[in-house]
Amino acid sequence: MGAALLAGCGGGGGDSPPVTPPTTPPTTPPTTTFGLALREVASGLEAPLLLTAPASDTRRFIVERAGRVRILSPDGSVRATPFLDLSGLISTTGEGGLLSLAFHPGYATNGRFYIYYTDKFSNIAIDEVRVSADANVADANSLKRIVTIQHPTYTNHYGGSLAFGPDGYLYAGTGDGGGAGDPDNNAQNLDSLLGKLLRLNVDNPLPPLYTVPADNPFAGQDGKRGEIWGYGLRNPWRFAFDVAGGALYIADVGQDQREEVNVVSTTQKAANYGWDVMEGTRCYNSATCNQQGLTLPAFEYEHGAANANGCSITGGYVYRGTALPELAGHYLYSDYCKGFLKSFRYANGAVSDAKDWAVASVGNVPAFGQDAAGELYVLSAAGKVYQIVRK
């Protein structure tokens, strides 16, 4: 699998102006008193793309690209019967597939969760699903379509993240529609749901099954989609809320030169993250550009010659577990091509303490995972899941 298949890397952007080196600090090795390692906890999976769990649940749910959700039980075994199997409804063309899952904050009582996938028509689909009477099996017949976003022409840049914010609303990160350089100009178009961060109230008991929160920045405005919370994104493959830090981290896959992480307050709305005016902190395809009103990334790195530094960022999470207190507050990330494990802290508008944890590469890394206890995992395209542990 190439990087473009899962994370929307590259795409050819033509001749580019000279690149100004990023100002983010270089990573440093961790101290000798504390290190990280990766411990294998599951194998034999088919293209795992996410590990997540409902609140206070000791099970871990693993999303497989082909359309299945598997349960990694507390005893360390992967249940033979999938929690959910929608492989007959999923298109895996290009970068498509079952891409994300988010459990409702009230899942323990209402049994509702939400999935993000590409349907047989290559549309982006967000559906509500409910668990069956068996806690280890979802009711595949309970699917209700929440949102359909047409994604014509190209089969890359679907985005793919779902997460409930601390406000109880469902957030979704969509790609710009594909092709090189956003040829359809979706990311900056406020009448398009592509290239956006969406915010939805899914607690509507009657159709439509979602409403636009009244405080969304473009709610009720003509020619602008009220679902939009932020815009100017290329392919926000993974984003994550750090509730303890009051921040939202969006890892946006770059075009030809730079990978970026945007960090904003969880209450920041109407942020324009710059694509396709900017690629990271660099003007895209022009020597100068109007940066007024743009939210520039907090962190970025260059691909380097022959992608020496990477080609496609894989965003992770801020560590808030209890097993590794020395890691608290670190945002962990990888790169699909390089398979490294790196981190940084972000506070008061500045990046600090950037580290390369020097773990052995597990190959292509499409995603991270987080369990209900806040412990973190690295997923390998080779079908394995690794927990991040003390070295």
GROMACS .gro file of C-alpha atoms in nm:
model
  391
    1MET     CA    1   0.000   0.000   0.000
    2GLY     CA    2   0.134   0.341  -0.093
    3ALA     CA    3   0.104   0.646   0.127
    4ALA     CA    4  -0.159   0.795  -0.100
    5LEU     CA    5  -0.391   0.500  -0.045
    6LEU     CA    6  -0.460   0.572   0.318
    7ALA     CA    7  -0.337   0.919   0.397
    8GLY     CA    8  -0.360   1.127   0.083
    9CYS     CA    9   0.008   1.195   0.028
   10GLY     CA   10   0.139   1.411  -0.256
   11GLY     CA   11  -0.032   1.433  -0.590
   12GLY     CA   12   0.204   1.650  -0.788
   13GLY     CA   13   0.187   2.024  -0.752
   14GLY     CA   14   0.402   2.143  -1.041
   15ASP     CA   15   0.694   2.381  -1.001
   16SER     CA   16   0.709   2.541  -0.660
   17PRO     CA   17   0.889   2.852  -0.530
   18PRO     CA   18   1.191   2.810  -0.304
   19VAL     CA   19   1.101   2.655   0.028
   20THR     CA   20   1.170   2.847   0.349
   21PRO     CA   21   1.282   2.606   0.620
   22PRO     CA   22   1.026   2.559   0.898
   23THR     CA   23   1.094   2.731   1.227
   24THR     CA   24   0.984   2.443   1.449
   25PRO     CA   25   1.261   2.302   1.668
   26PRO     CA   26   1.443   1.984   1.567
   27THR     CA   27   1.352   1.671   1.755
   28THR     CA   28   1.589   1.548   2.020
   29PRO     CA   29   1.634   1.204   2.169
   30PRO     CA   30   1.455   1.144   2.500
   31THR     CA   31   1.641   1.148   2.827
   32THR     CA   32   1.820   0.831   2.930
   33THR     CA   33   1.589   0.790   3.229
   34PHE     CA   34   1.271   0.744   3.027
   35GLY     CA   35   1.203   0.584   2.692
   36LEU     CA   36   0.916   0.439   2.492
   37ALA     CA   37   0.869   0.105   2.322
   38LEU     CA   38   0.596  -0.060   2.116
   39ARG     CA   39   0.442  -0.381   2.248
   40GLU     CA   40   0.238  -0.590   2.004
   41VAL     CA   41  -0.116  -0.650   2.130
   42ALA     CA   42  -0.298  -0.771   1.817
   43SER     CA   43  -0.216  -0.915   1.475
   44GLY     CA   44  -0.386  -1.072   1.175
   45LEU     CA   45  -0.601  -0.766   1.110
   46GLU     CA   46  -0.687  -0.632   0.765
   47ALA     CA   47  -0.569  -0.272   0.715
   48PRO     CA   48  -0.654  -0.140   1.064
   49LEU     CA   49  -0.728   0.234   1.058
   50LEU     CA   50  -0.845   0.321   1.409
   51LEU     CA   51  -0.858   0.189   1.764
   52THR     CA   52  -1.108   0.347   2.001
   53ALA     CA   53  -1.343   0.264   2.288
   54PRO     CA   54  -1.654   0.395   2.460
   55ALA     CA   55  -1.607   0.574   2.790
   56SER     CA   56  -1.523   0.341   3.082
   57ASP     CA   57  -1.516   0.032   2.855
   58THR     CA   58  -1.223  -0.210   2.883
   59ARG     CA   59  -1.273  -0.341   2.528
   60ARG     CA   60  -1.089  -0.186   2.232
   61PHE     CA   61  -1.265  -0.152   1.898
   62ILE     CA   62  -1.053  -0.168   1.583
   63VAL     CA   63  -1.176  -0.033   1.249
   64GLU     CA   64  -1.068  -0.230   0.942
   65ARG     CA   65  -1.068  -0.046   0.610
   66ALA     CA   66  -1.271  -0.311   0.426
   67GLY     CA   67  -1.574  -0.238   0.644
   68ARG     CA   68  -1.539  -0.438   0.963
   69VAL     CA   69  -1.503  -0.337   1.327
   70ARG     CA   70  -1.325  -0.593   1.545
   71ILE     CA   71  -1.315  -0.617   1.924
   72LEU     CA   72  -0.987  -0.659   2.108
   73SER     CA   73  -1.106  -0.810   2.436
   74PRO     CA   74  -0.957  -0.726   2.777
   75ASP     CA   75  -0.788  -1.069   2.775
   76GLY     CA   76  -0.590  -0.971   2.465
   77SER     CA   77  -0.778  -1.182   2.211
   78VAL     CA   78  -0.947  -1.050   1.898
   79ARG     CA   79  -1.303  -1.177   1.885
   80ALA     CA   80  -1.370  -1.391   1.578
   81THR     CA   81  -1.713  -1.238   1.519
   82PRO     CA   82  -1.688  -0.875   1.409
   83PHE     CA   83  -1.869  -0.612   1.611
   84LEU     CA   84  -1.986  -0.473   1.276
   85ASP     CA   85  -1.944  -0.593   0.918
   86LEU     CA   86  -2.051  -0.351   0.645
   87SER     CA   87  -1.808  -0.476   0.381
   88GLY     CA   88  -2.095  -0.511   0.132
   89LEU     CA   89  -2.174  -0.138   0.156
   90ILE     CA   90  -1.821   0.002   0.148
   91SER     CA   91  -1.613   0.119  -0.147
   92THR     CA   92  -1.238   0.080  -0.099
   93THR     CA   93  -1.149   0.242  -0.431
   94GLY     CA   94  -0.853   0.479  -0.403
   95GLU     CA   95  -0.837   0.604  -0.045
   96GLY     CA   96  -1.189   0.491   0.038
   97GLY     CA   97  -1.315   0.246   0.297
   98LEU     CA   98  -1.451   0.242   0.649
   99LEU     CA   99  -1.238   0.525   0.784
  100SER     CA  100  -1.355   0.614   1.133
  101LEU     CA  101  -1.588   0.543   1.424
  102ALA     CA  102  -1.696   0.756   1.719
  103PHE     CA  103  -1.899   0.635   2.016
  104HIS     CA  104  -2.165   0.870   2.148
  105PRO     CA  105  -2.074   1.010   2.494
  106GLY     CA  106  -2.390   0.840   2.620
  107TYR     CA  107  -2.316   0.507   2.451
  108ALA     CA  108  -2.347   0.310   2.776
  109THR     CA  109  -2.717   0.397   2.791
  110ASN     CA  110  -2.819   0.479   2.432
  111GLY     CA  111  -2.602   0.231   2.239
  112ARG     CA  112  -2.536   0.479   1.956
  113PHE     CA  113  -2.218   0.522   1.756
  114TYR     CA  114  -2.126   0.686   1.426
  115ILE     CA  115  -1.920   0.571   1.130
  116TYR     CA  116  -1.748   0.757   0.847
  117TYR     CA  117  -1.698   0.571   0.520
  118THR     CA  118  -1.714   0.590   0.142
  119ASP     CA  119  -2.022   0.430  -0.008
  120LYS     CA  120  -2.055   0.240  -0.336
  121PHE     CA  121  -2.096   0.571  -0.521
  122SER     CA  122  -1.772   0.706  -0.367
  123ASN     CA  123  -1.970   0.956  -0.159
  124ILE     CA  124  -1.859   1.036   0.195
  125ALA     CA  125  -2.119   0.889   0.428
  126ILE     CA  126  -2.172   0.943   0.799
  127ASP     CA  127  -2.421   0.699   0.953
  128GLU     CA  128  -2.567   0.634   1.294
  129VAL     CA  129  -2.555   0.272   1.412
  130ARG     CA  130  -2.683   0.106   1.729
  131VAL     CA  131  -2.559  -0.187   1.930
  132SER     CA  132  -2.780  -0.499   1.939
  133ALA     CA  133  -2.898  -0.688   2.247
  134ASP     CA  134  -2.555  -0.855   2.237
  135ALA     CA  135  -2.303  -0.598   2.363
  136ASN     CA  136  -2.038  -0.746   2.135
  137VAL     CA  137  -2.241  -0.719   1.813
  138ALA     CA  138  -2.384  -0.406   1.650
  139ASP     CA  139  -2.720  -0.407   1.473
  140ALA     CA  140  -2.627  -0.371   1.106
  141ASN     CA  141  -2.994  -0.312   1.023
  142SER     CA  142  -3.005  -0.002   1.242
  143LEU     CA  143  -2.802   0.217   1.002
  144LYS     CA  144  -2.942   0.565   0.953
  145ARG     CA  145  -2.776   0.809   0.717
  146ILE     CA  146  -2.680   1.132   0.889
  147VAL     CA  147  -2.484   1.307   0.615
  148THR     CA  148  -2.401   1.235   0.251
  149ILE     CA  149  -2.126   1.443   0.090
  150GLN     CA  150  -2.077   1.400  -0.282
  151HIS     CA  151  -1.715   1.341  -0.376
  152PRO     CA  152  -1.704   1.329  -0.757
  153THR     CA  153  -1.413   1.293  -0.999
  154TYR     CA  154  -1.129   1.190  -0.768
  155THR     CA  155  -1.083   0.895  -0.533
  156ASN     CA  156  -0.841   1.054  -0.288
  157HIS     CA  157  -0.865   1.309  -0.006
  158TYR     CA  158  -1.173   1.178   0.169
  159GLY     CA  159  -1.053   1.296   0.509
  160GLY     CA  160  -1.182   1.042   0.755
  161SER     CA  161  -1.198   1.146   1.121
  162LEU     CA  162  -1.499   1.150   1.352
  163ALA     CA  163  -1.488   1.258   1.716
  164PHE     CA  164  -1.722   1.398   1.977
  165GLY     CA  165  -1.599   1.724   2.120
  166PRO     CA  166  -1.617   1.827   2.485
  167ASP     CA  167  -1.936   2.016   2.393
  168GLY     CA  168  -2.111   1.690   2.304
  169TYR     CA  169  -2.129   1.766   1.931
  170LEU     CA  170  -2.000   1.536   1.656
  171TYR     CA  171  -1.704   1.671   1.454
  172ALA     CA  172  -1.601   1.537   1.113
  173GLY     CA  173  -1.290   1.618   0.909
  174THR     CA  174  -1.339   1.606   0.531
  175GLY     CA  175  -1.079   1.615   0.254
  176ASP     CA  176  -1.079   1.872  -0.025
  177GLY     CA  177  -1.219   1.638  -0.290
  178GLY     CA  178  -0.889   1.515  -0.429
  179GLY     CA  179  -0.662   1.589  -0.719
  180ALA     CA  180  -0.348   1.799  -0.690
  181GLY     CA  181  -0.378   2.152  -0.557
  182ASP     CA  182  -0.754   2.143  -0.485
  183PRO     CA  183  -0.856   2.184  -0.853
  184ASP     CA  184  -1.223   2.232  -0.762
  185ASN     CA  185  -1.142   2.503  -0.504
  186ASN     CA  186  -1.341   2.329  -0.233
  187ALA     CA  187  -1.132   2.405   0.075
  188GLN     CA  188  -1.190   2.782   0.060
  189ASN     CA  189  -1.551   2.752  -0.064
  190LEU     CA  190  -1.796   2.801   0.224
  191ASP     CA  191  -2.076   2.652   0.014
  192SER     CA  192  -1.895   2.315   0.004
  193LEU     CA  193  -1.857   2.060   0.283
  194LEU     CA  194  -1.522   1.938   0.142
  195GLY     CA  195  -1.194   2.050   0.295
  196LYS     CA  196  -1.370   2.131   0.621
  197LEU     CA  197  -1.413   2.054   0.988
  198LEU     CA  198  -1.786   2.000   1.043
  199ARG     CA  199  -1.977   2.028   1.372
  200LEU     CA  200  -2.315   1.856   1.407
  201ASN     CA  201  -2.576   1.804   1.674
  202VAL     CA  202  -2.675   1.439   1.627
  203ASP     CA  203  -2.917   1.428   1.920
  204ASN     CA  204  -3.218   1.500   1.700
  205PRO     CA  205  -3.476   1.221   1.745
  206LEU     CA  206  -3.663   1.291   1.419
  207PRO     CA  207  -3.542   1.335   1.059
  208PRO     CA  208  -3.320   1.504   0.974
  209LEU     CA  209  -3.105   1.316   1.223
  210TYR     CA  210  -2.877   1.611   1.280
  211THR     CA  211  -2.918   1.983   1.325
  212VAL     CA  212  -2.673   2.271   1.291
  213PRO     CA  213  -2.575   2.407   1.632
  214ALA     CA  214  -2.694   2.767   1.661
  215ASP     CA  215  -2.346   2.889   1.749
  216ASN     CA  216  -2.177   2.741   1.441
  217PRO     CA  217  -2.006   3.035   1.267
  218PHE     CA  218  -2.205   3.023   0.942
  219ALA     CA  219  -2.539   2.898   1.076
  220GLY     CA  220  -2.827   3.054   0.885
  221GLN     CA  221  -2.607   3.248   0.642
  222ASP     CA  222  -2.700   3.243   0.274
  223GLY     CA  223  -2.446   3.074   0.047
  224LYS     CA  224  -2.258   2.924   0.341
  225ARG     CA  225  -2.302   2.577   0.489
  226GLY     CA  226  -2.401   2.599   0.853
  227GLU     CA  227  -2.233   2.266   0.933
  228ILE     CA  228  -1.887   2.421   0.888
  229TRP     CA  229  -1.680   2.486   1.201
  230GLY     CA  230  -1.341   2.534   1.029
  231TYR     CA  231  -1.216   2.535   0.670
  232GLY     CA  232  -0.910   2.555   0.446
  233LEU     CA  233  -0.804   2.193   0.505
  234ARG     CA  234  -0.643   1.964   0.248
  235ASN     CA  235  -0.684   1.616   0.394
  236PRO     CA  236  -0.730   1.616   0.773
  237TRP     CA  237  -0.686   1.241   0.798
  238ARG     CA  238  -0.674   1.247   1.179
  239PHE     CA  239  -0.764   1.507   1.442
  240ALA     CA  240  -0.800   1.476   1.817
  241PHE     CA  241  -0.937   1.671   2.112
  242ASP     CA  242  -0.722   1.719   2.419
  243VAL     CA  243  -0.991   1.803   2.670
  244ALA     CA  244  -0.749   1.843   2.960
  245GLY     CA  245  -0.547   2.095   2.762
  246GLY     CA  246  -0.849   2.265   2.606
  247ALA     CA  247  -0.707   2.216   2.257
  248LEU     CA  248  -0.789   2.059   1.922
  249TYR     CA  249  -0.503   1.908   1.718
  250ILE     CA  250  -0.556   1.867   1.342
  251ALA     CA  251  -0.290   1.682   1.144
  252ASP     CA  252  -0.338   1.794   0.781
  253VAL     CA  253  -0.159   1.600   0.508
  254GLY     CA  254   0.051   1.822   0.281
  255GLN     CA  255   0.092   1.837  -0.096
  256ASP     CA  256   0.458   1.814  -0.205
  257GLN     CA  257   0.665   1.989   0.057
  258ARG     CA  258   0.528   2.008   0.411
  259GLU     CA  259   0.323   1.822   0.671
  260GLU     CA  260   0.146   2.022   0.939
  261VAL     CA  261  -0.033   2.011   1.273
  262ASN     CA  262  -0.280   2.286   1.356
  263VAL     CA  263  -0.350   2.348   1.725
  264VAL     CA  264  -0.637   2.569   1.835
  265SER     CA  265  -0.863   2.611   2.134
  266THR     CA  266  -1.154   2.369   2.145
  267THR     CA  267  -1.380   2.674   2.123
  268GLN     CA  268  -1.208   2.821   1.815
  269LYS     CA  269  -1.457   2.847   1.529
  270ALA     CA  270  -1.439   2.979   1.173
  271ALA     CA  271  -1.065   2.911   1.162
  272ASN     CA  272  -0.927   2.918   0.807
  273TYR     CA  273  -0.636   2.674   0.806
  274GLY     CA  274  -0.500   2.814   0.481
  275TRP     CA  275  -0.518   2.547   0.211
  276ASP     CA  276  -0.479   2.602  -0.084
  277VAL     CA  277  -0.338   2.950  -0.024
  278MET     CA  278  -0.076   2.795   0.201
  279GLU     CA  279   0.097   2.461   0.243
  280GLY     CA  280   0.210   2.479   0.602
  281THR     CA  281   0.367   2.822   0.654
  282ARG     CA  282   0.470   2.840   0.286
  283CYS     CA  283   0.272   3.012   0.013
  284TYR     CA  284   0.148   2.743  -0.222
  285ASN     CA  285   0.255   2.786  -0.586
  286SER     CA  286   0.338   3.154  -0.547
  287ALA     CA  287   0.625   3.356  -0.408
  288THR     CA  288   0.392   3.566  -0.191
  289CYS     CA  289   0.032   3.538  -0.081
  290ASN     CA  290  -0.225   3.712   0.137
  291GLN     CA  291  -0.207   3.543   0.478
  292GLN     CA  292  -0.448   3.779   0.652
  293GLY     CA  293  -0.704   3.589   0.856
  294LEU     CA  294  -0.532   3.253   0.819
  295THR     CA  295  -0.460   3.017   1.108
  296LEU     CA  296  -0.109   2.890   1.041
  297PRO     CA  297   0.015   2.556   1.175
  298ALA     CA  298   0.171   2.524   1.516
  299PHE     CA  299   0.408   2.255   1.390
  300GLU     CA  300   0.534   2.141   1.051
  301TYR     CA  301   0.810   1.942   0.887
  302GLU     CA  302   0.948   1.923   0.535
  303HIS     CA  303   0.943   1.607   0.328
  304GLY     CA  304   1.309   1.660   0.244
  305ALA     CA  305   1.495   1.520  -0.055
  306ALA     CA  306   1.342   1.188  -0.167
  307ASN     CA  307   1.101   1.213   0.129
  308ALA     CA  308   1.386   1.164   0.372
  309ASN     CA  309   1.174   1.306   0.658
  310GLY     CA  310   0.843   1.155   0.552
  311CYS     CA  311   0.562   1.203   0.304
  312SER     CA  312   0.230   1.196   0.488
  313ILE     CA  313   0.169   1.286   0.851
  314THR     CA  314  -0.026   1.046   1.071
  315GLY     CA  315  -0.177   1.243   1.355
  316GLY     CA  316  -0.217   1.088   1.698
  317TYR     CA  317  -0.326   1.207   2.041
  318VAL     CA  318  -0.207   1.403   2.342
  319TYR     CA  319  -0.118   1.150   2.608
  320ARG     CA  320  -0.343   1.171   2.914
  321GLY     CA  321  -0.317   0.815   3.044
  322THR     CA  322  -0.176   0.708   3.380
  323ALA     CA  323   0.080   0.439   3.290
  324LEU     CA  324   0.335   0.689   3.154
  325PRO     CA  325   0.312   1.009   3.362
  326GLU     CA  326   0.638   1.137   3.208
  327LEU     CA  327   0.458   1.151   2.871
  328ALA     CA  328   0.167   1.363   2.994
  329GLY     CA  329   0.089   1.653   2.762
  330HIS     CA  330   0.293   1.520   2.469
  331TYR     CA  331   0.119   1.506   2.131
  332LEU     CA  332   0.234   1.192   1.949
  333TYR     CA  333   0.247   1.156   1.572
  334SER     CA  334   0.405   0.948   1.297
  335ASP     CA  335   0.442   0.950   0.919
  336TYR     CA  336   0.293   0.688   0.691
  337CYS     CA  337   0.616   0.648   0.493
  338LYS     CA  338   0.868   0.653   0.778
  339GLY     CA  339   0.689   0.478   1.065
  340PHE     CA  340   0.866   0.679   1.337
  341LEU     CA  341   0.724   0.778   1.676
  342LYS     CA  342   0.772   1.145   1.763
  343SER     CA  343   0.608   1.396   1.994
  344PHE     CA  344   0.600   1.757   2.103
  345ARG     CA  345   0.430   1.974   2.363
  346TYR     CA  346   0.224   2.278   2.278
  347ALA     CA  347   0.142   2.547   2.532
  348ASN     CA  348   0.098   2.925   2.531
  349GLY     CA  349   0.125   2.939   2.154
  350ALA     CA  350   0.461   2.765   2.132
  351VAL     CA  351   0.599   2.420   2.053
  352SER     CA  352   0.856   2.275   2.292
  353ASP     CA  353   1.016   1.950   2.400
  354ALA     CA  354   1.009   1.793   2.052
  355LYS     CA  355   1.132   1.433   2.074
  356ASP     CA  356   1.215   1.141   1.851
  357TRP     CA  357   1.150   0.832   2.062
  358ALA     CA  358   1.377   0.617   1.843
  359VAL     CA  359   1.148   0.315   1.838
  360ALA     CA  360   1.200   0.053   1.569
  361SER     CA  361   0.979   0.125   1.269
  362VAL     CA  362   0.675  -0.100   1.232
  363GLY     CA  363   0.643  -0.009   0.864
  364ASN     CA  364   0.365   0.207   0.726
  365VAL     CA  365   0.163   0.372   1.005
  366PRO     CA  366  -0.190   0.475   0.899
  367ALA     CA  367  -0.323   0.565   1.244
  368PHE     CA  368  -0.296   0.576   1.620
  369GLY     CA  369  -0.546   0.450   1.875
  370GLN     CA  370  -0.667   0.554   2.218
  371ASP     CA  371  -0.849   0.337   2.470
  372ALA     CA  372  -1.093   0.444   2.740
  373ALA     CA  373  -0.810   0.478   2.992
  374GLY     CA  374  -0.620   0.721   2.769
  375GLU     CA  375  -0.344   0.474   2.678
  376LEU     CA  376  -0.218   0.504   2.321
  377TYR     CA  377  -0.153   0.261   2.037
  378VAL     CA  378   0.022   0.257   1.699
  379LEU     CA  379  -0.147   0.076   1.411
  380SER     CA  380   0.052  -0.086   1.133
  381ALA     CA  381  -0.066  -0.133   0.775
  382ALA     CA  382   0.077  -0.484   0.808
  383GLY     CA  383  -0.224  -0.571   1.026
  384LYS     CA  384  -0.078  -0.530   1.373
  385VAL     CA  385  -0.156  -0.310   1.672
  386TYR     CA  386   0.109  -0.198   1.919
  387GLN     CA  387   0.059  -0.035   2.258
  388ILE     CA  388   0.296   0.248   2.350
  389VAL     CA  389   0.467   0.136   2.671
  390ARG     CA  390   0.764   0.217   2.890
  391LYS     CA  391   1.097   0.100   2.750
   0.00000   0.00000   0.00000
